[in-house]
C-alpha positions as protocol buffer text, in pm:
chain_id: "A"
residue {
  index: 1
  type: MET
  ca { x: -2215 y: -2053 z: 701 }
}
residue {
  index: 2
  type: GLN
  ca { x: -2044 y: -1643 z: 738 }
}
residue {
  index: 3
  type: LEU
  ca { x: -2182 y: -1503 z: 426 }
}
residue {
  index: 4
  type: TYR
  ca { x: -1852 y: -1385 z: 322 }
}
residue {
  index: 5
  type: ALA
  ca { x: -1697 y: -1738 z: 298 }
}
residue {
  index: 6
  type: ARG
  ca { x: -2013 y: -1863 z: 188 }
}
residue {
  index: 7
  type: LEU
  ca { x: -1988 y: -1634 z: -132 }
}
residue {
  index: 8
  type: LYS
  ca { x: -1634 y: -1712 z: -144 }
}
residue {
  index: 9
  type: LEU
  ca { x: -1699 y: -2069 z: -176 }
}
residue {
  index: 10
  type: ILE
  ca { x: -1947 y: -1996 z: -446 }
}
residue {
  index: 11
  type: LEU
  ca { x: -1695 y: -1776 z: -633 }
}
residue {
  index: 12
  type: LYS
  ca { x: -1461 y: -2093 z: -594 }
}
residue {
  index: 13
  type: ASN
  ca { x: -1709 y: -2318 z: -682 }
}
residue {
  index: 14
  type: LEU
  ca { x: -1825 y: -2116 z: -961 }
}
residue {
  index: 15
  type: SER
  ca { x: -1462 y: -2034 z: -1120 }
}
residue {
  index: 16
  type: ALA
  ca { x: -1331 y: -2443 z: -1145 }
}
residue {
  index: 17
  type: LYS
  ca { x: -1664 y: -2511 z: -1260 }
}
residue {
  index: 18
  type: LYS
  ca { x: -1527 y: -2313 z: -1536 }
}
residue {
  index: 19
  type: HIS
  ca { x: -1159 y: -2387 z: -1595 }
}
residue {
  index: 20
  type: SER
  ca { x: -1322 y: -2790 z: -1556 }
}
residue {
  index: 21
  type: GLY
  ca { x: -1516 y: -2708 z: -1826 }
}
residue {
  index: 22
  type: LEU
  ca { x: -1896 y: -2778 z: -1738 }
}
residue {
  index: 23
  type: LEU
  ca { x: -2038 y: -2459 z: -1821 }
}
residue {
  index: 24
  type: GLU
  ca { x: -1911 y: -2445 z: -2167 }
}
residue {
  index: 25
  type: SER
  ca { x: -2244 y: -2219 z: -2202 }
}
residue {
  index: 26
  type: GLU
  ca { x: -2044 y: -1939 z: -2052 }
}
residue {
  index: 27
  type: ARG
  ca { x: -1711 y: -1932 z: -2236 }
}
residue {
  index: 28
  type: ASN
  ca { x: -1867 y: -1721 z: -2434 }
}
residue {
  index: 29
  type: SER
  ca { x: -2062 y: -1452 z: -2240 }
}
residue {
  index: 30
  type: SER
  ca { x: -1975 y: -1212 z: -1951 }
}
residue {
  index: 31
  type: ILE
  ca { x: -1870 y: -1302 z: -1604 }
}
residue {
  index: 32
  type: SER
  ca { x: -2132 y: -1055 z: -1521 }
}
residue {
  index: 33
  type: SER
  ca { x: -2419 y: -1227 z: -1647 }
}
residue {
  index: 34
  type: SER
  ca { x: -2359 y: -1484 z: -1398 }
}
residue {
  index: 35
  type: MET
  ca { x: -2571 y: -1618 z: -1159 }
}
residue {
  index: 36
  type: ASP
  ca { x: -2299 y: -1502 z: -886 }
}
residue {
  index: 37
  type: TYR
  ca { x: -2258 y: -1106 z: -924 }
}
residue {
  index: 38
  type: PRO
  ca { x: -2579 y: -994 z: -1029 }
}
residue {
  index: 39
  type: GLN
  ca { x: -2787 y: -1191 z: -684 }
}
residue {
  index: 40
  type: PHE
  ca { x: -2423 y: -1050 z: -499 }
}
residue {
  index: 41
  type: CYS
  ca { x: -2521 y: -687 z: -655 }
}
residue {
  index: 42
  type: ALA
  ca { x: -2859 y: -731 z: -510 }
}
residue {
  index: 43
  type: LEU
  ca { x: -2736 y: -852 z: -138 }
}
residue {
  index: 44
  type: ALA
  ca { x: -2537 y: -552 z: -104 }
}
residue {
  index: 45
  type: ALA
  ca { x: -2797 y: -264 z: -164 }
}
residue {
  index: 46
  type: GLN
  ca { x: -3033 y: -485 z: 65 }
}
residue {
  index: 47
  type: ASP
  ca { x: -2817 y: -567 z: 336 }
}
residue {
  index: 48
  type: SER
  ca { x: -2598 y: -226 z: 466 }
}
residue {
  index: 49
  type: LYS
  ca { x: -2305 y: -476 z: 655 }
}
residue {
  index: 50
  type: VAL
  ca { x: -2277 y: -634 z: 282 }
}
residue {
  index: 51
  type: PHE
  ca { x: -2291 y: -281 z: 113 }
}
residue {
  index: 52
  type: GLU
  ca { x: -2015 y: -150 z: 369 }
}
residue {
  index: 53
  type: HIS
  ca { x: -1847 y: -402 z: 232 }
}
residue {
  index: 54
  type: PHE
  ca { x: -1926 y: -507 z: -76 }
}
residue {
  index: 55
  type: ARG
  ca { x: -1559 y: -323 z: -341 }
}
residue {
  index: 56
  type: THR
  ca { x: -1359 y: -603 z: -162 }
}
residue {
  index: 57
  type: ASN
  ca { x: -1595 y: -914 z: -238 }
}
residue {
  index: 58
  type: PRO
  ca { x: -1429 y: -1115 z: -423 }
}
residue {
  index: 59
  type: ILE
  ca { x: -1733 y: -1186 z: -663 }
}
residue {
  index: 60
  type: TYR
  ca { x: -1748 y: -818 z: -712 }
}
residue {
  index: 61
  type: THR
  ca { x: -1367 y: -810 z: -727 }
}
residue {
  index: 62
  type: ALA
  ca { x: -1402 y: -1041 z: -987 }
}
residue {
  index: 63
  type: ILE
  ca { x: -1595 y: -815 z: -1221 }
}
residue {
  index: 64
  type: LEU
  ca { x: -1501 y: -418 z: -1115 }
}
residue {
  index: 65
  type: GLU
  ca { x: -1161 y: -338 z: -925 }
}
residue {
  index: 66
  type: HIS
  ca { x: -983 y: -621 z: -1088 }
}
residue {
  index: 67
  type: ILE
  ca { x: -713 y: -445 z: -1309 }
}
residue {
  index: 68
  type: SER
  ca { x: -373 y: -316 z: -1229 }
}
residue {
  index: 69
  type: PRO
  ca { x: -257 y: 5 z: -1151 }
}
residue {
  index: 70
  type: GLU
  ca { x: -41 y: 57 z: -1466 }
}
residue {
  index: 71
  type: LEU
  ca { x: -377 y: -89 z: -1711 }
}
residue {
  index: 72
  type: GLY
  ca { x: -564 y: 129 z: -1530 }
}
residue {
  index: 73
  type: GLN
  ca { x: -254 y: 475 z: -1540 }
}
residue {
  index: 74
  type: GLN
  ca { x: -302 y: 316 z: -1973 }
}
residue {
  index: 75
  type: TYR
  ca { x: -685 y: 303 z: -1965 }
}
residue {
  index: 76
  type: LEU
  ca { x: -719 y: 688 z: -1770 }
}
residue {
  index: 77
  type: ASN
  ca { x: -464 y: 849 z: -2053 }
}
residue {
  index: 78
  type: VAL
  ca { x: -629 y: 754 z: -2373 }
}
residue {
  index: 79
  type: VAL
  ca { x: -982 y: 907 z: -2148 }
}
residue {
  index: 80
  type: LEU
  ca { x: -723 y: 1222 z: -2085 }
}
residue {
  index: 81
  type: GLN
  ca { x: -610 y: 1263 z: -2482 }
}
residue {
  index: 82
  type: ARG
  ca { x: -978 y: 1164 z: -2602 }
}
residue {
  index: 83
  type: ASN
  ca { x: -1099 y: 1521 z: -2337 }
}
residue {
  index: 84
  type: CYS
  ca { x: -1358 y: 1328 z: -2253 }
}
residue {
  index: 85
  type: PHE
  ca { x: -1446 y: 1438 z: -1873 }
}
residue {
  index: 86
  type: SER
  ca { x: -1363 y: 1783 z: -1733 }
}
residue {
  index: 87
  type: MET
  ca { x: -1159 y: 1805 z: -1417 }
}
residue {
  index: 88
  type: GLN
  ca { x: -1480 y: 1842 z: -1187 }
}
residue {
  index: 89
  type: ASP
  ca { x: -1658 y: 1492 z: -1329 }
}
residue {
  index: 90
  type: PHE
  ca { x: -1270 y: 1342 z: -1238 }
}
residue {
  index: 91
  type: GLU
  ca { x: -1384 y: 1511 z: -851 }
}
residue {
  index: 92
  type: ASN
  ca { x: -1688 y: 1386 z: -864 }
}
residue {
  index: 93
  type: PHE
  ca { x: -1616 y: 1003 z: -1002 }
}
residue {
  index: 94
  type: LYS
  ca { x: -1357 y: 1056 z: -638 }
}
residue {
  index: 95
  type: ARG
  ca { x: -1670 y: 1062 z: -431 }
}
residue {
  index: 96
  type: ASN
  ca { x: -1718 y: 626 z: -582 }
}
residue {
  index: 97
  type: ASP
  ca { x: -1441 y: 578 z: -280 }
}
residue {
  index: 98
  type: LEU
  ca { x: -1663 y: 635 z: -20 }
}
residue {
  index: 99
  type: TYR
  ca { x: -1891 y: 386 z: -48 }
}
residue {
  index: 100
  type: GLY
  ca { x: -1850 y: -23 z: -42 }
}
residue {
  index: 101
  type: GLY
  ca { x: -1476 y: -2 z: 158 }
}
residue {
  index: 102
  type: GLY
  ca { x: -1256 y: 37 z: -207 }
}
residue {
  index: 103
  type: GLY
  ca { x: -1091 y: 271 z: -23 }
}
residue {
  index: 104
  type: ASN
  ca { x: -921 y: 445 z: -383 }
}
residue {
  index: 105
  type: ILE
  ca { x: -857 y: 781 z: -281 }
}
């Protein structure tokens, strides 16, 4: 089975178990602490083929690329109002989009 298909199946099974109540102990914990996300991150760090597109994988997007553009704009508005970062910081942040197939620049 191809890696992507295997990872997708793992995520689907985890979701089904959570919705059926089989993972009751995880309901109050962060989804990012589940075994799938850390294992996937470790795999992406070790395998350049996985790393090339890790930001489009459902295991990753469920944690970090899952909000709507509207909610993202609301978050950005708060950051801008609080004057948390300089314009140079924002330019530096854009470099993150060069990696992992995110394509948000």
